[in-house]
Short mmCIF file of C-alpha atoms and ligand atoms in Angstrom, two decimals:
data_model
loop_
_atom_site.label_atom_id
_atom_site.label_comp_id
_atom_site.label_asym_id
_atom_site.label_seq_id
_atom_site.Cartn_x
_atom_site.Cartn_y
_atom_site.Cartn_z
CA MET A 15 45.66 -16.94 -1.15
CA VAL A 16 45.43 -16.30 2.56
CA ARG A 17 45.09 -12.65 3.45
CA ASP A 18 45.72 -11.08 6.80
CA TYR A 19 42.47 -9.32 7.68
CA SER A 20 43.45 -8.49 11.23
CA ARG A 21 44.39 -5.00 10.06
CA PHE A 22 40.75 -4.26 9.27
CA PHE A 23 39.93 -4.33 12.95
CA PRO A 24 40.53 -1.34 15.18
CA PRO A 25 44.12 -1.31 16.40
CA ALA A 26 44.46 -2.88 19.83
CA ASP A 27 47.11 -0.49 21.02
CA THR A 28 46.73 3.21 20.35
CA GLY A 29 50.44 4.01 20.46
CA ALA A 30 50.91 2.64 16.94
CA PRO A 31 51.59 5.15 14.17
CA ALA A 32 48.69 5.80 11.78
CA ARG A 33 48.77 3.46 8.78
CA GLU A 34 48.22 4.37 5.19
CA PRO A 35 44.56 3.82 4.32
CA ASP A 36 44.16 0.41 2.75
CA ALA A 37 41.87 -0.60 -0.07
CA LEU A 38 38.90 -1.36 2.16
CA GLN A 39 39.15 1.91 4.09
CA ARG A 40 39.20 3.76 0.81
CA LEU A 41 35.95 2.02 -0.08
CA GLY A 42 34.33 3.28 3.12
CA TRP A 43 34.96 0.34 5.45
CA GLN A 44 34.43 2.05 8.82
CA ALA A 45 34.02 1.14 12.46
CA PHE A 46 30.23 0.87 12.01
CA PHE A 47 30.72 -2.05 9.60
CA ILE A 48 33.80 -3.49 11.24
CA ARG A 49 31.81 -3.94 14.44
CA GLN A 50 29.16 -5.92 12.57
CA ALA A 51 31.76 -8.20 11.07
CA GLY A 52 32.55 -9.14 14.67
CA HIS A 53 34.53 -12.32 14.90
CA LEU A 54 33.70 -13.60 11.45
CA ASP A 55 36.56 -14.96 9.45
CA LEU A 56 37.05 -12.13 6.95
CA ALA A 57 39.40 -14.24 4.89
CA ALA A 58 36.51 -16.61 4.17
CA THR A 59 33.89 -13.85 3.84
CA PRO A 60 35.70 -10.75 2.57
CA PRO A 61 33.87 -7.41 2.74
CA LEU A 62 32.69 -6.06 -0.60
CA ARG A 63 31.01 -2.76 -1.40
CA VAL A 64 28.30 -2.85 -4.05
CA SER A 65 29.18 -0.43 -6.83
CA GLU A 66 26.45 -1.25 -9.29
CA VAL A 67 23.13 -3.07 -9.38
CA GLN A 68 21.63 -4.53 -12.51
CA ARG A 69 19.01 -7.13 -13.24
CA SER A 70 21.69 -9.57 -14.26
CA GLY A 71 23.70 -9.14 -11.09
CA LEU A 72 25.81 -6.95 -8.86
CA THR A 73 29.22 -5.46 -9.26
CA ALA A 74 31.16 -5.02 -6.05
CA LEU A 75 34.55 -3.71 -5.01
CA GLY A 76 36.80 -5.23 -2.41
CA ALA A 77 40.42 -5.44 -1.35
CA ASP A 78 41.14 -7.64 -4.35
CA GLY A 79 39.41 -5.42 -6.88
CA GLU A 80 36.12 -5.78 -8.72
CA ILE A 81 33.91 -8.82 -8.68
CA THR A 82 30.60 -9.73 -10.28
CA LEU A 83 27.94 -11.38 -8.14
CA PRO A 84 24.58 -12.95 -8.85
CA PRO A 85 21.52 -10.75 -8.18
CA MET A 86 20.66 -10.35 -4.50
CA PRO A 87 17.23 -8.99 -3.66
CA GLY A 88 17.20 -6.10 -1.22
CA VAL A 89 20.75 -4.98 -2.03
CA THR A 90 21.51 -1.54 -3.44
CA VAL A 91 24.44 0.58 -4.54
CA GLY A 92 26.67 1.49 -1.61
CA ASP A 93 25.79 -1.59 0.44
CA TRP A 94 28.42 -3.66 2.22
CA LEU A 95 28.36 -7.44 1.91
CA LEU A 96 30.39 -10.10 3.60
CA HIS A 97 30.94 -12.23 0.57
CA ASP A 98 30.63 -15.95 1.10
CA ARG A 99 33.01 -17.25 -1.54
CA ALA A 100 31.80 -20.82 -1.25
CA ARG A 101 28.10 -20.00 -1.19
CA PRO A 102 27.52 -16.51 -2.63
CA ALA A 103 23.80 -16.68 -1.87
CA ARG A 104 24.69 -16.85 1.82
CA SER A 105 26.60 -13.56 1.71
CA VAL A 106 25.65 -11.28 4.57
CA LEU A 107 24.24 -7.80 3.98
CA LEU A 108 25.53 -5.48 6.69
CA ASP A 109 23.28 -2.95 8.41
CA ARG A 110 23.30 0.43 6.71
CA ARG A 111 24.34 3.74 8.14
CA SER A 112 21.88 5.47 5.83
CA LEU A 113 19.45 4.61 3.06
CA PHE A 114 17.74 6.51 0.27
CA ARG A 115 14.58 4.81 -0.90
CA ARG A 116 11.27 5.61 -2.41
CA ARG A 117 7.96 3.96 -2.76
CA ALA A 118 7.67 2.01 -5.98
CA ALA A 119 5.21 3.38 -8.50
CA GLY A 120 1.63 2.30 -8.20
CA THR A 121 1.61 0.19 -5.10
CA GLY A 122 2.33 2.71 -2.38
CA ARG A 123 3.68 -0.12 -0.29
CA GLU A 124 6.65 -1.70 -2.00
CA GLU A 125 9.80 0.36 -1.85
CA GLN A 126 12.64 0.86 -4.22
CA LEU A 127 16.11 1.14 -2.76
CA ILE A 128 18.17 3.94 -4.29
CA ALA A 129 21.47 4.13 -2.42
CA ALA A 130 22.98 3.04 0.87
CA ASN A 131 25.69 4.30 3.18
CA VAL A 132 25.99 7.81 1.82
CA ASP A 133 27.70 9.97 4.44
CA THR A 134 26.96 13.43 3.06
CA LEU A 135 24.30 14.73 0.71
CA PHE A 136 25.44 17.86 -1.12
CA ILE A 137 22.34 19.95 -1.71
CA VAL A 138 23.23 22.25 -4.58
CA SER A 139 21.46 25.50 -5.42
CA SER A 140 22.75 28.73 -6.94
CA CYS A 141 22.97 32.35 -5.86
CA ASN A 142 20.25 33.30 -8.33
CA ASN A 143 16.61 32.53 -9.13
CA ASP A 144 17.13 28.86 -8.43
CA PHE A 145 17.46 29.71 -4.75
CA ASN A 146 14.27 28.79 -2.95
CA PRO A 147 13.95 28.10 0.79
CA ALA A 148 11.11 25.65 0.21
CA ARG A 149 13.21 23.62 -2.18
CA LEU A 150 16.07 23.55 0.30
CA GLU A 151 13.69 22.34 2.96
CA ARG A 152 12.52 19.67 0.60
CA TYR A 153 16.05 18.40 0.02
CA LEU A 154 16.76 18.60 3.74
CA ALA A 155 13.70 16.45 4.23
CA LEU A 156 15.17 13.89 1.83
CA ALA A 157 18.44 13.85 3.75
CA HIS A 158 16.58 13.63 7.04
CA GLU A 159 14.54 10.73 5.77
CA ALA A 160 17.62 8.87 4.59
CA GLY A 161 19.57 9.50 7.79
CA VAL A 162 22.31 11.38 5.93
CA GLU A 163 24.15 14.56 6.91
CA ALA A 164 23.56 17.44 4.52
CA ALA A 165 25.67 20.35 3.33
CA ILE A 166 24.24 23.18 1.25
CA LEU A 167 26.39 24.38 -1.66
CA LEU A 168 25.37 27.68 -3.23
CA THR A 169 27.11 27.92 -6.61
CA LYS A 170 27.51 30.88 -8.96
CA ALA A 171 28.59 33.13 -6.12
CA ASP A 172 30.86 34.75 -8.72
CA ALA A 173 27.83 35.89 -10.70
CA SER A 174 25.90 37.29 -7.75
CA GLU A 175 25.91 40.76 -6.17
CA ASP A 176 25.19 39.37 -2.75
CA PRO A 177 26.24 35.76 -2.14
CA GLY A 178 26.31 36.42 1.60
CA GLY A 179 22.61 37.27 1.51
CA TYR A 180 21.83 33.90 -0.08
CA ALA A 181 23.98 32.14 2.50
CA ASP A 182 22.10 33.89 5.32
CA ARG A 183 18.76 32.85 3.88
CA ALA A 184 19.95 29.26 3.56
CA LYS A 185 21.20 29.28 7.15
CA ALA A 186 17.82 30.56 8.32
CA VAL A 187 16.18 27.50 6.77
CA ALA A 188 18.74 24.98 7.95
CA ARG A 189 20.30 26.05 11.20
CA GLN A 190 22.41 22.94 11.84
CA VAL A 191 23.57 22.48 8.28
CA PRO A 192 26.82 23.88 6.85
CA VAL A 193 26.29 26.40 4.04
CA LEU A 194 28.98 27.24 1.47
CA THR A 195 28.94 29.80 -1.32
CA LEU A 196 31.29 29.02 -4.17
CA ASN A 197 32.21 29.32 -7.79
CA ALA A 198 32.10 25.76 -9.05
CA LEU A 199 34.31 26.66 -12.02
CA GLU A 200 37.11 27.96 -9.86
CA PRO A 201 40.18 25.70 -9.53
CA GLY A 202 39.84 25.69 -5.74
CA ALA A 203 36.23 24.48 -5.73
CA ALA A 204 37.05 20.82 -5.06
CA ALA A 205 39.37 21.73 -2.22
CA ARG A 206 36.50 23.55 -0.48
CA LEU A 207 34.57 20.26 -0.41
CA GLN A 208 37.51 18.13 0.66
CA GLY A 209 36.40 18.14 4.30
CA TRP A 210 33.43 15.97 3.34
CA CYS A 211 35.31 13.92 0.77
CA GLY A 212 38.13 12.44 2.83
CA THR A 213 39.24 8.82 2.61
CA GLY A 214 36.29 6.44 2.71
CA GLN A 215 33.66 9.20 2.89
CA THR A 216 30.75 8.77 0.49
CA VAL A 217 28.98 11.78 -0.99
CA ALA A 218 26.05 12.29 -3.36
CA PHE A 219 24.58 15.35 -5.08
CA VAL A 220 21.04 16.64 -5.52
CA GLY A 221 19.76 19.88 -6.98
CA SER A 222 17.86 21.33 -9.91
CA SER A 223 19.13 21.21 -13.45
CA GLY A 224 21.84 23.76 -14.24
CA VAL A 225 22.96 24.53 -10.70
CA GLY A 226 26.43 23.05 -11.24
CA LYS A 227 26.27 19.46 -9.97
CA SER A 228 28.21 18.01 -12.92
CA THR A 229 30.69 20.86 -12.72
CA LEU A 230 31.38 20.01 -9.08
CA VAL A 231 31.48 16.29 -9.80
CA ASN A 232 34.05 16.86 -12.52
CA ALA A 233 36.06 19.05 -10.18
CA LEU A 234 36.07 16.34 -7.52
CA MET A 235 36.84 13.53 -9.96
CA GLY A 236 39.78 15.46 -11.33
CA ALA A 237 40.37 16.79 -14.82
CA GLY A 238 40.76 14.18 -17.50
CA ALA A 239 39.68 11.34 -15.26
CA ALA A 240 38.29 8.72 -17.60
CA GLN A 241 35.62 7.91 -15.07
CA THR A 242 33.92 11.28 -15.47
CA GLY A 243 32.74 10.15 -18.87
CA ALA A 244 30.96 7.32 -17.14
CA ILE A 245 29.09 9.76 -14.95
CA ARG A 246 27.65 11.65 -17.87
CA GLU A 247 23.96 11.34 -18.18
CA ASP A 248 23.70 9.55 -21.50
CA ASP A 249 21.18 7.16 -20.09
CA SER A 250 18.72 10.00 -19.48
CA ARG A 251 18.33 10.18 -23.25
CA GLY A 252 17.13 6.61 -23.30
CA ARG A 253 20.27 5.28 -24.93
CA HIS A 254 21.31 1.78 -24.09
CA THR A 255 24.81 2.79 -23.18
CA THR A 256 26.99 0.27 -21.47
CA THR A 257 26.18 0.71 -17.86
CA ALA A 258 28.34 3.07 -15.90
CA ARG A 259 29.65 2.13 -12.55
CA GLN A 260 27.74 4.11 -9.99
CA LEU A 261 30.17 4.31 -7.12
CA HIS A 262 33.31 6.22 -8.03
CA LEU A 263 36.56 6.57 -6.14
CA MET A 264 37.64 10.20 -6.13
CA PRO A 265 41.33 11.06 -6.39
CA GLY A 266 41.09 12.90 -3.06
CA GLY A 267 40.14 9.69 -1.25
CA GLY A 268 36.34 9.82 -0.98
CA LEU A 269 33.63 8.11 -2.97
CA LEU A 270 30.99 9.61 -5.18
CA LEU A 271 27.68 7.80 -5.47
CA ASP A 272 25.85 8.81 -8.62
CA THR A 273 22.89 6.81 -9.90
CA PRO A 274 19.89 7.68 -12.07
CA GLY A 275 17.72 6.93 -9.04
CA MET A 276 19.66 9.42 -6.95
CA ARG A 277 19.13 12.08 -9.59
CA GLU A 278 15.42 11.41 -9.68
CA LEU A 279 15.12 11.53 -5.92
CA GLN A 280 14.73 15.25 -5.95
CA LEU A 281 11.26 14.78 -7.37
CA THR A 282 9.41 12.41 -5.14
CA ASP A 283 8.44 10.86 -1.92
CA ALA A 284 9.69 12.99 0.89
CA ALA A 285 6.50 12.89 2.95
CA GLU A 286 8.14 11.35 6.00
CA GLY A 287 11.15 13.59 5.73
CA ILE A 288 8.89 16.63 5.51
CA ALA A 289 7.24 15.48 8.71
CA GLY A 290 10.71 15.30 10.26
CA VAL A 291 11.79 18.76 9.15
CA PHE A 292 8.44 20.26 10.21
CA ALA A 293 7.92 18.10 13.29
CA ASP A 294 6.94 21.17 15.33
CA ILE A 295 4.03 22.08 13.05
CA GLU A 296 2.90 18.50 12.62
CA ALA A 297 2.80 18.07 16.40
CA LEU A 298 0.68 21.20 16.73
CA ALA A 299 -1.63 20.10 13.91
CA ARG A 300 -2.42 16.92 15.81
CA GLN A 301 -3.80 19.10 18.62
CA CYS A 302 -6.25 20.97 16.38
CA ARG A 303 -9.88 20.37 17.27
CA PHE A 304 -10.75 19.10 13.80
CA ARG A 305 -8.77 16.31 12.25
CA ASP A 306 -9.06 17.91 8.79
CA CYS A 307 -8.26 21.38 10.13
CA GLY A 308 -7.01 23.70 7.37
CA HIS A 309 -5.29 25.93 9.95
CA ASP A 310 -7.03 29.00 8.53
CA SER A 311 -9.95 30.17 10.61
CA GLU A 312 -11.23 26.96 12.15
CA PRO A 313 -12.02 27.14 15.85
CA GLY A 314 -9.63 25.29 18.14
CA CYS A 315 -6.70 25.46 15.70
CA ALA A 316 -3.48 24.83 17.62
CA VAL A 317 -1.32 25.93 14.69
CA ARG A 318 -2.93 29.40 14.44
CA ALA A 319 -2.76 29.68 18.21
CA ALA A 320 1.00 29.11 18.08
CA VAL A 321 1.36 31.84 15.45
CA ASP A 322 -0.76 34.22 17.55
CA ARG A 323 1.41 33.77 20.60
CA GLY A 324 4.54 34.27 18.48
CA ALA A 325 5.77 30.69 18.84
CA LEU A 326 5.61 29.89 15.13
CA GLU A 327 6.65 31.94 12.12
CA PRO A 328 3.75 32.19 9.62
CA GLY A 329 6.12 31.82 6.64
CA ARG A 330 7.10 28.40 7.91
CA ILE A 331 3.49 27.21 7.76
CA ALA A 332 3.20 28.48 4.22
CA ARG A 333 6.34 26.60 3.20
CA TRP A 334 5.21 23.44 4.97
CA ARG A 335 1.94 23.53 3.06
CA LYS A 336 3.65 24.21 -0.21
CA LEU A 337 6.07 21.33 0.30
CA LEU A 338 3.27 18.95 1.12
CA ALA A 339 1.36 20.08 -1.96
CA GLU A 340 4.50 19.77 -4.09
CA ASP A 341 5.19 16.31 -2.74
CA ARG A 342 1.67 15.20 -3.56
CA PHE A 343 1.87 16.73 -7.02
CA ASN A 344 5.26 15.21 -7.82
CA SER A 345 4.32 11.79 -6.54
CA ALA A 346 1.19 11.88 -8.68
CA ALA A 347 3.14 13.13 -11.68
CA LEU A 348 5.65 10.32 -11.32
CA HIS A 349 2.90 7.74 -11.21
CA GLU A 350 1.37 9.23 -14.33
CA ARG A 351 4.69 9.25 -16.11
CA ARG A 352 5.32 5.62 -15.26
CA ALA A 353 1.85 4.62 -16.36
CA ARG A 354 2.42 6.46 -19.63
CA ASP A 355 5.83 4.81 -20.14
CA LYS A 356 4.26 1.45 -19.50
CA ALA A 357 1.50 2.08 -22.01
CA PHE A 358 4.07 3.25 -24.54
CA GLY A 359 6.21 0.16 -24.02
CA LYS A 360 3.18 -2.03 -24.54
CA MET A 361 2.34 -0.22 -27.75
CA VAL A 362 5.90 -0.72 -29.01
CA ARG A 363 5.80 -4.40 -28.14
CA ASN A 364 2.50 -4.80 -29.92
CA ALA A 365 3.75 -2.91 -32.95
CA THR A 366 7.06 -4.73 -33.28
CA GLY A 367 6.10 -8.08 -31.91
CA ASN A 368 9.24 -7.82 -29.80
CA LYS A 369 9.66 -7.79 -26.13
CA ALA A 370 10.91 -4.28 -25.45
CA LYS A 371 13.91 -4.31 -23.18
CA ARG A 372 13.42 -2.44 -19.97
CA ARG A 373 16.24 -0.78 -18.16
CA ASP A 374 16.65 -0.93 -14.45
CA GLY A 375 16.08 2.49 -13.00
N1 LIG B 423 29.72 31.31 -13.30
C1 LIG B 423 29.45 30.10 -12.83
N2 LIG B 423 28.96 29.16 -13.66
C2 LIG B 423 28.69 27.94 -13.16
C3 LIG B 423 28.92 27.62 -11.80
N3 LIG B 423 28.54 26.34 -11.62
C4 LIG B 423 28.11 25.87 -12.79
N4 LIG B 423 28.20 26.83 -13.75
C5 LIG B 423 27.77 26.70 -15.15
O1 LIG B 423 26.39 26.39 -15.15
C6 LIG B 423 26.08 25.48 -16.21
C7 LIG B 423 25.35 24.25 -15.68
O2 LIG B 423 26.25 23.51 -14.87
P1 LIG B 423 26.14 21.91 -14.73
O3 LIG B 423 27.26 21.50 -13.85
O4 LIG B 423 26.03 21.28 -16.06
O5 LIG B 423 24.75 21.79 -13.97
P2 LIG B 423 24.01 20.46 -13.45
O6 LIG B 423 23.56 20.74 -12.06
O7 LIG B 423 24.88 19.28 -13.64
O8 LIG B 423 22.75 20.38 -14.38
P3 LIG B 423 21.93 19.05 -14.84
O9 LIG B 423 22.95 18.03 -15.30
O10 LIG B 423 21.05 19.53 -15.93
O11 LIG B 423 21.14 18.61 -13.65
C8 LIG B 423 27.40 25.18 -16.89
O12 LIG B 423 27.51 26.00 -18.02
C9 LIG B 423 28.43 25.54 -15.86
O13 LIG B 423 29.65 25.91 -16.44
C10 LIG B 423 29.47 28.65 -10.95
O14 LIG B 423 29.68 28.47 -9.74
N5 LIG B 423 29.70 29.85 -11.53
MG1 LIG B 424 24.64 17.53 -14.72
ZN1 LIG B 425 -5.40 23.77 12.75
#
């Protein structure tokens, strides 16, 4: 079948009426990718968006529906490929607009790709004890590191005396970032997020347990949508459930990217992002007289000097330190957990004489 792909290029004349979004636009095919496709023959190498990555291969979505591909190293959920039908191994991976990744356990050098081409990270906290400026900064650091826009959603506004107070505190931490207070259970909750979830826009959620991520996901996916079952976190209980697709089309037009790796991201590896969010302090710290300056009472401390002249808020230093400590702790904890899991798997294999199956994470 010969398809007319000319419509995937920007319209040559601007007087034309807006078209209905087509299948590729709904999958997030945007100018950034269209430009990369350049003058390639898109009928021969149709664009596909990776919706799932497994050891055995990839699942991808395109104008003609779903397709299974052989494994491709260096490809992650959310990626765009120009699929070479004749020689799949020659398919082209397009440059990413954004990328979540983390260092693989143990090595410190290899990295694990988590998700690509997310447009907006919804950072979810609640108008209660979950609210914590340092945690918000941590999530902002993750978004910063990935190159993704963030929006802060403060749920359980209905159960709080002073949701506006929480919103103000969030805004103080993240001046450029939109902050919303909401009741995730309210029928209008999804509509409040629609601005970020328009056709072809990809969103992902992070936040502590119990803040309302699943509630919001269900609201966005629509009641009774069969797909919501696939988003449930059965795999966190170690069950070998049939794998759920990880990139979901929302009825409102956007895409939801939800992977186990994305959910774990909240825990680890934001060192570079922290440096980005606290670039001012890190720049000062480099001017301290001693390289290992603790910024307490050491002579020649540029950080203390900035506080003394009123250029730096002391609370911000405290939060920077706490985040760095937390990052170190969580990274170490993750390494320990993985080492423990590995030892456990080995024990099981020895005990059963079987090769324990390992899931991709
Ligand atoms: N009153 C009120 N309850 C909420 C709101 N958002 C979530 N809840 C409730 O809080 C509980 C936890 O919500 P979930 O959506 O399961 O939280 P989660 O972030 O997915 O939690 P994990 O899956 O453990 O990470 C549920 O009982 C929700 O009904 C809200 O805005 N207002
Ligand atoms: Mg949940
Ligand atoms: Zn110092």
